[in-house]
Structure formats: C-alpha cells, structure tokens
PDB file of C-alpha atoms in Angstrom:
ATOM      1  CA  UNK A   1       0.000   0.000   0.000  1.00 45.00           C
ATOM      2  CA  UNK A   2       2.956   2.326   0.631  1.00 44.00           C
ATOM      3  CA  UNK A   3       4.465   1.492  -2.763  1.00 45.00           C
ATOM      4  CA  UNK A   4       1.099   2.229  -4.368  1.00 46.00           C
ATOM      5  CA  UNK A   5       0.884   5.604  -2.661  1.00 43.00           C
ATOM      6  CA  UNK A   6      -2.257   4.718  -0.706  1.00 51.00           C
ATOM      7  CA  UNK A   7      -0.563   5.203   2.668  1.00 57.00           C
ATOM      8  CA  UNK A   8       2.640   6.725   3.968  1.00 60.00           C
ATOM      9  CA  UNK A   9       4.930   5.070   6.492  1.00 62.00           C
ATOM     10  CA  UNK A  10       4.054   7.827   8.954  1.00 58.00           C
ATOM     11  CA  UNK A  11       0.376   6.946   8.616  1.00 57.00           C
ATOM     12  CA  UNK A  12       1.149   3.266   9.258  1.00 61.00           C
ATOM     13  CA  UNK A  13       2.802   4.270  12.519  1.00 65.00           C
ATOM     14  CA  UNK A  14      -0.422   5.884  13.707  1.00 63.00           C
ATOM     15  CA  UNK A  15      -2.876   4.275  16.155  1.00 64.00           C
ATOM     16  CA  UNK A  16      -5.109   3.282  13.226  1.00 64.00           C
ATOM     17  CA  UNK A  17      -2.783   0.415  12.346  1.00 70.00           C
ATOM     18  CA  UNK A  18      -1.011  -2.318  14.250  1.00 74.00           C
ATOM     19  CA  UNK A  19       2.057  -4.228  13.073  1.00 75.00           C
ATOM     20  CA  UNK A  20       1.787  -7.997  12.671  1.00 75.00           C
ATOM     21  CA  UNK A  21       5.236  -8.580  11.203  1.00 80.00           C
ATOM     22  CA  UNK A  22       7.892  -6.388   9.620  1.00 77.00           C
ATOM     23  CA  UNK A  23       6.164  -4.339   6.911  1.00 73.00           C
ATOM     24  CA  UNK A  24       2.881  -6.197   7.515  1.00 76.00           C
ATOM     25  CA  UNK A  25       0.119  -4.194   9.214  1.00 70.00           C
ATOM     26  CA  UNK A  26      -3.517  -4.724  10.132  1.00 72.00           C
ATOM     27  CA  UNK A  27      -6.412  -2.439  10.940  1.00 67.00           C
ATOM     28  CA  UNK A  28      -6.150  -1.661  14.677  1.00 68.00           C
ATOM     29  CA  UNK A  29      -9.800  -2.647  15.081  1.00 73.00           C
ATOM     30  CA  UNK A  30      -9.057  -6.197  13.930  1.00 75.00           C
ATOM     31  CA  UNK A  31      -8.977  -8.841  16.671  1.00 80.00           C
ATOM     32  CA  UNK A  32      -5.649 -10.502  15.955  1.00 82.00           C
ATOM     33  CA  UNK A  33      -5.586 -14.263  16.491  1.00 89.00           C
ATOM     34  CA  UNK A  34      -3.317 -17.139  15.639  1.00 92.00           C
ATOM     35  CA  UNK A  35      -5.210 -17.940  12.388  1.00 92.00           C
ATOM     36  CA  UNK A  36      -5.069 -14.245  11.458  1.00 92.00           C
ATOM     37  CA  UNK A  37      -1.293 -14.178  11.854  1.00 92.00           C
ATOM     38  CA  UNK A  38      -0.927 -17.439   9.899  1.00 94.00           C
ATOM     39  CA  UNK A  39      -2.989 -15.984   7.067  1.00 93.00           C
ATOM     40  CA  UNK A  40      -0.965 -12.763   7.029  1.00 91.00           C
ATOM     41  CA  UNK A  41       2.347 -14.618   7.066  1.00 93.00           C
ATOM     42  CA  UNK A  42       1.235 -16.925   4.251  1.00 92.00           C
ATOM     43  CA  UNK A  43       0.012 -14.067   2.080  1.00 90.00           C
ATOM     44  CA  UNK A  44       2.700 -11.456   2.630  1.00 89.00           C
ATOM     45  CA  UNK A  45       5.822 -13.044   4.102  1.00 91.00           C
ATOM     46  CA  UNK A  46       6.743 -16.660   3.487  1.00 92.00           C
ATOM     47  CA  UNK A  47       7.849 -18.114   0.125  1.00 93.00           C
ATOM     48  CA  UNK A  48       5.146 -19.700  -2.021  1.00 92.00           C
ATOM     49  CA  UNK A  49       6.594 -23.189  -1.478  1.00 94.00           C
ATOM     50  CA  UNK A  50       6.817 -22.831   2.326  1.00 96.00           C
ATOM     51  CA  UNK A  51       4.122 -23.814   4.834  1.00 97.00           C
ATOM     52  CA  UNK A  52       2.842 -23.158   8.349  1.00 98.00           C
ATOM     53  CA  UNK A  53       4.134 -26.082  10.402  1.00 98.00           C
ATOM     54  CA  UNK A  54       4.872 -27.502  13.857  1.00 98.00           C
ATOM     55  CA  UNK A  55       2.998 -26.027  16.820  1.00 98.00           C
ATOM     56  CA  UNK A  56       1.352 -23.449  14.564  1.00 98.00           C
ATOM     57  CA  UNK A  57      -0.052 -26.120  12.260  1.00 98.00           C
ATOM     58  CA  UNK A  58      -1.143 -28.239  15.230  1.00 98.00           C
ATOM     59  CA  UNK A  59      -3.012 -25.238  16.677  1.00 97.00           C
ATOM     60  CA  UNK A  60      -4.845 -24.746  13.367  1.00 97.00           C
ATOM     61  CA  UNK A  61      -5.952 -28.384  13.681  1.00 96.00           C
ATOM     62  CA  UNK A  62      -7.228 -27.748  17.203  1.00 95.00           C
ATOM     63  CA  UNK A  63      -4.237 -29.147  19.110  1.00 95.00           C
ATOM     64  CA  UNK A  64      -2.512 -26.804  21.521  1.00 92.00           C
ATOM     65  CA  UNK A  65      -2.404 -23.043  21.471  1.00 92.00           C
ATOM     66  CA  UNK A  66      -0.007 -20.469  20.042  1.00 94.00           C
ATOM     67  CA  UNK A  67      -0.321 -17.086  21.736  1.00 93.00           C
ATOM     68  CA  UNK A  68      -0.341 -13.892  19.706  1.00 88.00           C
ATOM     69  CA  UNK A  69       3.081 -12.880  21.056  1.00 89.00           C
ATOM     70  CA  UNK A  70       4.682 -16.239  20.185  1.00 94.00           C
ATOM     71  CA  UNK A  71       6.483 -16.862  16.873  1.00 95.00           C
ATOM     72  CA  UNK A  72       4.817 -18.928  14.168  1.00 96.00           C
ATOM     73  CA  UNK A  73       6.508 -22.140  13.032  1.00 97.00           C
ATOM     74  CA  UNK A  74       7.241 -21.978   9.314  1.00 97.00           C
ATOM     75  CA  UNK A  75       8.815 -24.768   7.266  1.00 97.00           C
ATOM     76  CA  UNK A  76      10.867 -23.765   4.220  1.00 97.00           C
ATOM     77  CA  UNK A  77      12.091 -26.344   1.662  1.00 96.00           C
ATOM     78  CA  UNK A  78      15.765 -27.222   1.669  1.00 94.00           C
ATOM     79  CA  UNK A  79      17.722 -24.909  -0.610  1.00 89.00           C
ATOM     80  CA  UNK A  80      15.311 -21.999  -0.180  1.00 88.00           C
ATOM     81  CA  UNK A  81      16.897 -18.944   1.455  1.00 88.00           C
ATOM     82  CA  UNK A  82      14.522 -17.151   3.797  1.00 89.00           C
ATOM     83  CA  UNK A  83      14.764 -15.350   7.111  1.00 79.00           C
ATOM     84  CA  UNK A  84      15.384 -14.586   9.820  1.00 89.00           C
ATOM     85  CA  UNK A  85      12.086 -12.736  10.283  1.00 89.00           C
ATOM     86  CA  UNK A  86      10.891 -11.384  13.620  1.00 91.00           C
ATOM     87  CA  UNK A  87       7.747 -13.249  14.650  1.00 92.00           C
ATOM     88  CA  UNK A  88       8.593 -16.397  12.703  1.00 95.00           C
ATOM     89  CA  UNK A  89      10.510 -19.505  13.760  1.00 96.00           C
ATOM     90  CA  UNK A  90      11.928 -20.604  10.414  1.00 96.00           C
ATOM     91  CA  UNK A  91      12.814 -24.283   9.938  1.00 97.00           C
ATOM     92  CA  UNK A  92      14.398 -25.828   6.860  1.00 95.00           C
ATOM     93  CA  UNK A  93      13.857 -29.397   5.658  1.00 95.00           C
ATOM     94  CA  UNK A  94      12.695 -31.410   2.665  1.00 94.00           C
ATOM     95  CA  UNK A  95       9.063 -30.528   2.010  1.00 96.00           C
ATOM     96  CA  UNK A  96       7.367 -32.535  -0.758  1.00 95.00           C
ATOM     97  CA  UNK A  97       4.069 -31.268  -2.153  1.00 95.00           C
ATOM     98  CA  UNK A  98       2.291 -34.279  -0.635  1.00 96.00           C
ATOM     99  CA  UNK A  99       3.113 -32.943   2.849  1.00 97.00           C
ATOM    100  CA  UNK A 100       1.280 -29.637   2.306  1.00 97.00           C
ATOM    101  CA  UNK A 101      -2.337 -28.717   1.722  1.00 94.00           C
ATOM    102  CA  UNK A 102      -4.373 -25.522   1.657  1.00 94.00           C
ATOM    103  CA  UNK A 103      -6.493 -24.712   4.700  1.00 91.00           C
ATOM    104  CA  UNK A 104      -8.687 -21.653   4.115  1.00 87.00           C
ATOM    105  CA  UNK A 105      -6.074 -20.349   1.729  1.00 89.00           C
ATOM    106  CA  UNK A 106      -3.131 -20.986   4.063  1.00 95.00           C
ATOM    107  CA  UNK A 107      -0.475 -23.587   3.154  1.00 97.00           C
ATOM    108  CA  UNK A 108      -0.225 -25.937   6.140  1.00 98.00           C
ATOM    109  CA  UNK A 109       1.672 -29.162   6.654  1.00 98.00           C
ATOM    110  CA  UNK A 110      -0.597 -32.223   6.708  1.00 98.00           C
ATOM    111  CA  UNK A 111      -1.457 -33.689  10.129  1.00 98.00           C
ATOM    112  CA  UNK A 112       0.947 -36.577   9.545  1.00 97.00           C
ATOM    113  CA  UNK A 113       3.812 -34.282   8.539  1.00 98.00           C
ATOM    114  CA  UNK A 114       2.938 -31.970  11.422  1.00 98.00           C
ATOM    115  CA  UNK A 115       3.451 -34.878  13.835  1.00 98.00           C
ATOM    116  CA  UNK A 116       6.834 -35.615  12.251  1.00 98.00           C
ATOM    117  CA  UNK A 117       7.963 -32.020  12.747  1.00 98.00           C
ATOM    118  CA  UNK A 118       6.636 -31.872  16.308  1.00 98.00           C
ATOM    119  CA  UNK A 119       8.697 -34.964  17.102  1.00 97.00           C
ATOM    120  CA  UNK A 120      11.818 -33.231  15.748  1.00 97.00           C
ATOM    121  CA  UNK A 121      11.377 -29.762  17.235  1.00 97.00           C
ATOM    122  CA  UNK A 122       9.859 -30.337  20.684  1.00 97.00           C
ATOM    123  CA  UNK A 123      10.797 -32.295  23.816  1.00 96.00           C
ATOM    124  CA  UNK A 124       9.164 -35.706  23.688  1.00 96.00           C
ATOM    125  CA  UNK A 125       6.585 -34.891  26.410  1.00 96.00           C
ATOM    126  CA  UNK A 126       5.408 -31.766  24.600  1.00 96.00           C
ATOM    127  CA  UNK A 127       5.315 -33.503  21.220  1.00 97.00           C
ATOM    128  CA  UNK A 128       3.244 -36.420  22.534  1.00 97.00           C
ATOM    129  CA  UNK A 129       0.825 -34.036  24.274  1.00 97.00           C
ATOM    130  CA  UNK A 130       0.000 -32.412  20.913  1.00 97.00           C
ATOM    131  CA  UNK A 131       0.020 -35.630  18.894  1.00 98.00           C
ATOM    132  CA  UNK A 132      -2.371 -37.181  21.444  1.00 97.00           C
ATOM    133  CA  UNK A 133      -4.888 -34.457  20.582  1.00 97.00           C
ATOM    134  CA  UNK A 134      -4.485 -35.017  16.847  1.00 97.00           C
ATOM    135  CA  UNK A 135      -5.077 -38.727  17.410  1.00 97.00           C
ATOM    136  CA  UNK A 136      -8.113 -38.025  19.583  1.00 95.00           C
ATOM    137  CA  UNK A 137      -9.488 -35.784  16.838  1.00 96.00           C
ATOM    138  CA  UNK A 138      -8.951 -38.671  14.382  1.00 95.00           C
ATOM    139  CA  UNK A 139      -6.644 -36.680  12.159  1.00 97.00           C
ATOM    140  CA  UNK A 140      -3.886 -39.294  12.473  1.00 96.00           C
ATOM    141  CA  UNK A 141      -3.450 -42.749  13.990  1.00 94.00           C
ATOM    142  CA  UNK A 142      -0.329 -43.983  15.827  1.00 94.00           C
ATOM    143  CA  UNK A 143       0.177 -46.867  13.389  1.00 95.00           C
ATOM    144  CA  UNK A 144       0.277 -44.362  10.522  1.00 95.00           C
ATOM    145  CA  UNK A 145       2.995 -42.393  12.313  1.00 96.00           C
ATOM    146  CA  UNK A 146       5.016 -45.526  13.077  1.00 96.00           C
ATOM    147  CA  UNK A 147       4.805 -46.539   9.438  1.00 96.00           C
ATOM    148  CA  UNK A 148       6.061 -43.139   8.343  1.00 95.00           C
ATOM    149  CA  UNK A 149       9.005 -43.457  10.713  1.00 96.00           C
ATOM    150  CA  UNK A 150       9.881 -46.894   9.333  1.00 95.00           C
ATOM    151  CA  UNK A 151       9.632 -45.633   5.745  1.00 94.00           C
ATOM    152  CA  UNK A 152      12.329 -43.124   6.639  1.00 93.00           C
ATOM    153  CA  UNK A 153      14.560 -45.541   8.566  1.00 93.00           C
ATOM    154  CA  UNK A 154      18.099 -44.215   8.617  1.00 92.00           C
ATOM    155  CA  UNK A 155      17.118 -40.631   7.958  1.00 90.00           C
ATOM    156  CA  UNK A 156      17.638 -37.955  10.557  1.00 90.00           C
ATOM    157  CA  UNK A 157      14.702 -37.871  12.983  1.00 93.00           C
ATOM    158  CA  UNK A 158      13.086 -41.223  12.224  1.00 95.00           C
ATOM    159  CA  UNK A 159      13.833 -42.590  15.699  1.00 96.00           C
ATOM    160  CA  UNK A 160      12.282 -39.528  17.345  1.00 96.00           C
ATOM    161  CA  UNK A 161       9.116 -40.024  15.294  1.00 97.00           C
ATOM    162  CA  UNK A 162       8.970 -43.702  16.211  1.00 96.00           C
ATOM    163  CA  UNK A 163       9.440 -42.886  19.893  1.00 96.00           C
ATOM    164  CA  UNK A 164       6.629 -40.318  19.855  1.00 97.00           C
ATOM    165  CA  UNK A 165       4.341 -42.699  17.945  1.00 96.00           C
ATOM    166  CA  UNK A 166       4.987 -45.481  20.465  1.00 96.00           C
ATOM    167  CA  UNK A 167       4.148 -43.150  23.373  1.00 96.00           C
ATOM    168  CA  UNK A 168       1.035 -41.672  21.797  1.00 96.00           C
ATOM    169  CA  UNK A 169      -2.405 -42.482  23.193  1.00 93.00           C
ATOM    170  CA  UNK A 170      -5.454 -40.562  22.070  1.00 88.00           C
ATOM    171  CA  UNK A 171      -7.283 -41.435  25.278  1.00 89.00           C
ATOM    172  CA  UNK A 172      -5.708 -38.640  27.319  1.00 87.00           C
ATOM    173  CA  UNK A 173      -8.169 -35.830  27.944  1.00 87.00           C
ATOM    174  CA  UNK A 174      -5.667 -33.042  28.579  1.00 89.00           C
ATOM    175  CA  UNK A 175      -2.046 -32.204  27.700  1.00 91.00           C
ATOM    176  CA  UNK A 176      -0.913 -32.496  31.355  1.00 92.00           C
ATOM    177  CA  UNK A 177      -2.335 -36.041  31.465  1.00 93.00           C
ATOM    178  CA  UNK A 178      -0.357 -36.852  28.328  1.00 95.00           C
ATOM    179  CA  UNK A 179       2.848 -35.429  29.807  1.00 96.00           C
ATOM    180  CA  UNK A 180       2.262 -37.331  33.050  1.00 96.00           C
ATOM    181  CA  UNK A 181       1.765 -40.629  31.196  1.00 97.00           C
ATOM    182  CA  UNK A 182       4.901 -40.077  29.126  1.00 97.00           C
ATOM    183  CA  UNK A 183       6.984 -39.175  32.138  1.00 97.00           C
ATOM    184  CA  UNK A 184       5.844 -42.294  33.991  1.00 97.00           C
ATOM    185  CA  UNK A 185       6.726 -44.531  31.052  1.00 97.00           C
ATOM    186  CA  UNK A 186      10.102 -42.870  30.488  1.00 96.00           C
ATOM    187  CA  UNK A 187      10.800 -43.449  34.190  1.00 97.00           C
ATOM    188  CA  UNK A 188      10.509 -47.177  33.523  1.00 96.00           C
ATOM    189  CA  UNK A 189       6.967 -47.875  34.735  1.00 97.00           C
ATOM    190  CA  UNK A 190       4.534 -50.058  32.783  1.00 96.00           C
ATOM    191  CA  UNK A 191       2.306 -48.177  30.363  1.00 96.00           C
ATOM    192  CA  UNK A 192      -0.900 -47.189  32.213  1.00 96.00           C
ATOM    193  CA  UNK A 193      -4.370 -47.403  30.681  1.00 96.00           C
ATOM    194  CA  UNK A 194      -5.920 -44.015  29.924  1.00 95.00           C
ATOM    195  CA  UNK A 195      -9.487 -43.207  30.955  1.00 93.00           C
ATOM    196  CA  UNK A 196     -10.044 -46.667  32.436  1.00 93.00           C
ATOM    197  CA  UNK A 197     -13.689 -47.408  33.237  1.00 91.00           C
ATOM    198  CA  UNK A 198     -14.445 -49.248  36.491  1.00 89.00           C
ATOM    199  CA  UNK A 199     -17.681 -51.217  36.564  1.00 85.00           C
ATOM    200  CA  UNK A 200     -19.447 -53.118  39.306  1.00 82.00           C
ATOM    201  CA  UNK A 201     -21.950 -55.766  38.292  1.00 82.00           C
ATOM    202  CA  UNK A 202     -21.987 -54.347  34.775  1.00 84.00           C
ATOM    203  CA  UNK A 203     -22.839 -50.857  36.047  1.00 81.00           C
ATOM    204  CA  UNK A 204     -20.589 -47.817  35.662  1.00 83.00           C
ATOM    205  CA  UNK A 205     -18.695 -46.816  38.798  1.00 82.00           C
ATOM    206  CA  UNK A 206     -15.961 -44.388  37.746  1.00 83.00           C
ATOM    207  CA  UNK A 207     -13.605 -43.346  34.953  1.00 86.00           C
ATOM    208  CA  UNK A 208      -9.962 -42.963  35.955  1.00 90.00           C
ATOM    209  CA  UNK A 209      -7.366 -40.719  34.312  1.00 91.00           C
ATOM    210  CA  UNK A 210      -4.623 -43.371  34.385  1.00 96.00           C
ATOM    211  CA  UNK A 211      -4.770 -46.875  35.786  1.00 96.00           C
ATOM    212  CA  UNK A 212      -3.013 -50.211  36.113  1.00 97.00           C
ATOM    213  CA  UNK A 213      -6.113 -52.425  36.387  1.00 95.00           C
ATOM    214  CA  UNK A 214      -4.084 -55.538  37.151  1.00 95.00           C
ATOM    215  CA  UNK A 215      -3.029 -53.965  40.456  1.00 95.00           C
ATOM    216  CA  UNK A 216      -6.065 -51.715  40.982  1.00 94.00           C
ATOM    217  CA  UNK A 217      -3.848 -48.634  41.114  1.00 95.00           C
ATOM    218  CA  UNK A 218      -5.078 -45.364  39.641  1.00 94.00           C
ATOM    219  CA  UNK A 219      -3.688 -41.859  39.202  1.00 94.00           C
ATOM    220  CA  UNK A 220      -5.876 -38.789  39.101  1.00 90.00           C
ATOM    221  CA  UNK A 221      -4.388 -35.546  37.822  1.00 90.00           C
ATOM    222  CA  UNK A 222      -5.797 -32.552  39.692  1.00 83.00           C
ATOM    223  CA  UNK A 223      -5.321 -29.628  37.329  1.00 69.00           C
ATOM    224  CA  UNK A 224      -6.328 -26.000  37.661  1.00 52.00           C
ATOM    225  CA  UNK A 225      -9.996 -26.886  37.140  1.00 47.00           C
ATOM    226  CA  UNK A 226     -10.009 -28.521  40.558  1.00 46.00           C
ATOM    227  CA  UNK A 227      -9.977 -25.052  42.119  1.00 53.00           C
ATOM    228  CA  UNK A 228     -13.690 -25.123  41.278  1.00 56.00           C
ATOM    229  CA  UNK A 229     -15.344 -26.468  44.471  1.00 60.00           C
ATOM    230  CA  UNK A 230     -18.218 -28.029  42.520  1.00 62.00           C
ATOM    231  CA  UNK A 231     -15.829 -29.870  40.175  1.00 56.00           C
ATOM    232  CA  UNK A 232     -13.786 -31.068  43.146  1.00 57.00           C
ATOM    233  CA  UNK A 233     -16.983 -32.256  44.843  1.00 55.00           C
ATOM    234  CA  UNK A 234     -18.044 -34.257  41.764  1.00 64.00           C
ATOM    235  CA  UNK A 235     -14.608 -35.827  41.350  1.00 63.00           C
ATOM    236  CA  UNK A 236     -14.257 -36.841  44.978  1.00 63.00           C
ATOM    237  CA  UNK A 237     -17.775 -38.336  45.007  1.00 67.00           C
ATOM    238  CA  UNK A 238     -16.902 -40.267  41.846  1.00 65.00           C
ATOM    239  CA  UNK A 239     -13.715 -41.671  43.386  1.00 66.00           C
ATOM    240  CA  UNK A 240     -15.407 -42.527  46.676  1.00 69.00           C
ATOM    241  CA  UNK A 241     -17.439 -45.095  44.735  1.00 70.00           C
ATOM    242  CA  UNK A 242     -14.234 -47.135  44.499  1.00 71.00           C
ATOM    243  CA  UNK A 243     -14.169 -47.657  48.250  1.00 62.00           C
ATOM    244  CA  UNK A 244     -14.695 -51.348  48.929  1.00 62.00           C
ATOM    245  CA  UNK A 245     -13.318 -52.367  45.534  1.00 75.00           C
ATOM    246  CA  UNK A 246      -9.747 -52.276  46.858  1.00 86.00           C
ATOM    247  CA  UNK A 247      -8.496 -49.529  44.548  1.00 89.00           C
ATOM    248  CA  UNK A 248      -5.539 -47.279  45.423  1.00 91.00           C
ATOM    249  CA  UNK A 249      -6.033 -43.788  43.978  1.00 91.00           C
ATOM    250  CA  UNK A 250      -2.995 -41.503  43.955  1.00 93.00           C
ATOM    251  CA  UNK A 251      -3.596 -37.793  43.345  1.00 92.00           C
ATOM    252  CA  UNK A 252      -1.120 -35.498  41.606  1.00 93.00           C
ATOM    253  CA  UNK A 253      -1.637 -31.723  41.637  1.00 91.00           C
ATOM    254  CA  UNK A 254      -0.274 -29.454  38.930  1.00 90.00           C
ATOM    255  CA  UNK A 255       1.994 -27.803  41.524  1.00 91.00           C
ATOM    256  CA  UNK A 256       3.486 -31.095  42.641  1.00 94.00           C
ATOM    257  CA  UNK A 257       3.913 -32.244  39.047  1.00 95.00           C
ATOM    258  CA  UNK A 258       6.081 -29.185  38.483  1.00 94.00           C
ATOM    259  CA  UNK A 259       8.022 -29.231  41.754  1.00 96.00           C
ATOM    260  CA  UNK A 260       8.075 -32.758  43.223  1.00 96.00           C
ATOM    261  CA  UNK A 261       7.517 -35.332  40.514  1.00 96.00           C
ATOM    262  CA  UNK A 262      10.316 -37.535  41.876  1.00 97.00           C
ATOM    263  CA  UNK A 263       8.541 -37.754  45.219  1.00 97.00           C
ATOM    264  CA  UNK A 264       5.278 -38.695  43.517  1.00 97.00           C
ATOM    265  CA  UNK A 265       7.083 -41.254  41.340  1.00 97.00           C
ATOM    266  CA  UNK A 266       8.463 -42.909  44.484  1.00 97.00           C
ATOM    267  CA  UNK A 267       4.898 -43.229  45.822  1.00 97.00           C
ATOM    268  CA  UNK A 268       3.701 -44.821  42.592  1.00 97.00           C
ATOM    269  CA  UNK A 269       6.577 -47.285  42.603  1.00 97.00           C
ATOM    270  CA  UNK A 270       5.854 -48.198  46.231  1.00 97.00           C
ATOM    271  CA  UNK A 271       2.195 -48.821  45.403  1.00 96.00           C
ATOM    272  CA  UNK A 272       3.157 -51.064  42.477  1.00 96.00           C
ATOM    273  CA  UNK A 273       5.658 -53.012  44.566  1.00 96.00           C
ATOM    274  CA  UNK A 274       3.053 -53.508  47.290  1.00 94.00           C
ATOM    275  CA  UNK A 275       0.373 -54.705  44.896  1.00 92.00           C
ATOM    276  CA  UNK A 276       2.799 -56.823  42.850  1.00 88.00           C
ATOM    277  CA  UNK A 277       3.450 -59.024  45.859  1.00 80.00           C
TER     278      UNK A 277
END
C-alpha cells in the first residue's frame, strides 16, 4: 500500500494500524488471532513453497495453542533462502508437495507431517501431548505415524518419530495427562491405561485418568480446574465409589507435578511393589 501511494509510512505508525510482522500491518480494530497471523504470514511473508508447520499447524488443527506474542513455526524447503524474520521460527527441511495442503487459503503441513515435525522440534513430552490431541481428533493414527518413521529408517529424525508414535495415546483428555503418562513410562513404569472405566456388576462406577487395572492402582491428575469447588466435589464423590473395591487412587496436583515429581514417582513405585506381591 505504501508502494502504491495509498498510505505513507508515517500513517502506518499511527494508532489506526497495528504491526503484525515487519512491513505487515492490520487495521487496529481487527482482533488478531493465531489464524489471522498465519494468514498474514502466508500471504505477505513466506515463500510460495513454504508452509505453516509444527505447533502453529497443530493449533490450526485444534491441538494446543499459540499465543499472539509467540512466533509462528514456518517450514521452508531445503535450498530456499529465507529469514530470519521477527515473529517467525523458520525451519528448513525437505518438504514434498504431498506434505502440504491448503487450509482456508493458508499452506499448512498435513497432520501426519505436522506430527513428524513436532517430534523433531519439541521435547518428547510436549510432542506427545499435541500428537495425542491429533489422534483423539482422528486426524492421524499412531500406526500411521510408526509406518512413516519406518519408511524413513536411517534418515535424521526417524527414531524420534517412532518414539513419539509409540508413546502416543489418544485417550488422554488433557495435555498435562499426556505429559504425566509419558513421564511415567520414560521413568521405567509399565504403560498405564488411559481413561479406564471401572464397573461393578456391569454398572458404571468411575472413569480414571490413568490406571493399572491388574493392580487396581489409579492416578488422578488434579489440574487447575479442581480449584472449582463443585468440580472437586463431583470428582471426589466419583472416586469414593471405588471404596470397597480395593483400589488405590494416587492424586497429583499441577503444583506437585512441576516441583516434586520424583517424590510422587516414588509413591507410585511403592504402590506397584506392594500390589505386585
């Protein structure tokens, strides 16, 4: 618009406009969101053969969240020179056409390719937490991801993809539950069952976040929503139904997960040892 003489740079610096990226502005009245920024980057910034990828692509698919102040993940084909650009996290890798599709006019990596990139760019816990959501939304299946990893055996990153695929479980109902499950498994514990349903005489009793049914040990993750007294009341009443069925229910708060996971892990191991006897 400046080159066309419709606006001056001084006018763009006024309160009527807000910068999205370098030399990319939006009407100040526009509510800027993650999809808005992806659309602007795709239209005005990134090369035509690049794509929105990683966490940004996952968020467009409904997995995770990218805040307005956070950089967008952009994948640029190998050999293409681009960046650095403030507001973009630019990655370079092979990017065949089959790994990209148009989503409301924005080039985005496919769900399967998005999972591959998440496995490469994020810590394993964070990658699995996002892939779990994509699996739960039926955009990918773990076997599909494992197969992709095996097709690329020997290439850089194939083992990371296989590891994430093996740890993925679409049953988790929140990212913290996914991270908790992954951390337990990486600590050497048996893989727990997600959202295990306890029945008594064929009737529903309770659904447990994580469980080892063979030992009747369960873990309940108490996230921020448990500050709601009514939610806490419902959850405790639900778990009280297990009394008399010989279940051990261990509770993990978000604060303890962040500050004392080793202590909690010791309690889980003790419970397993006790029940294993």
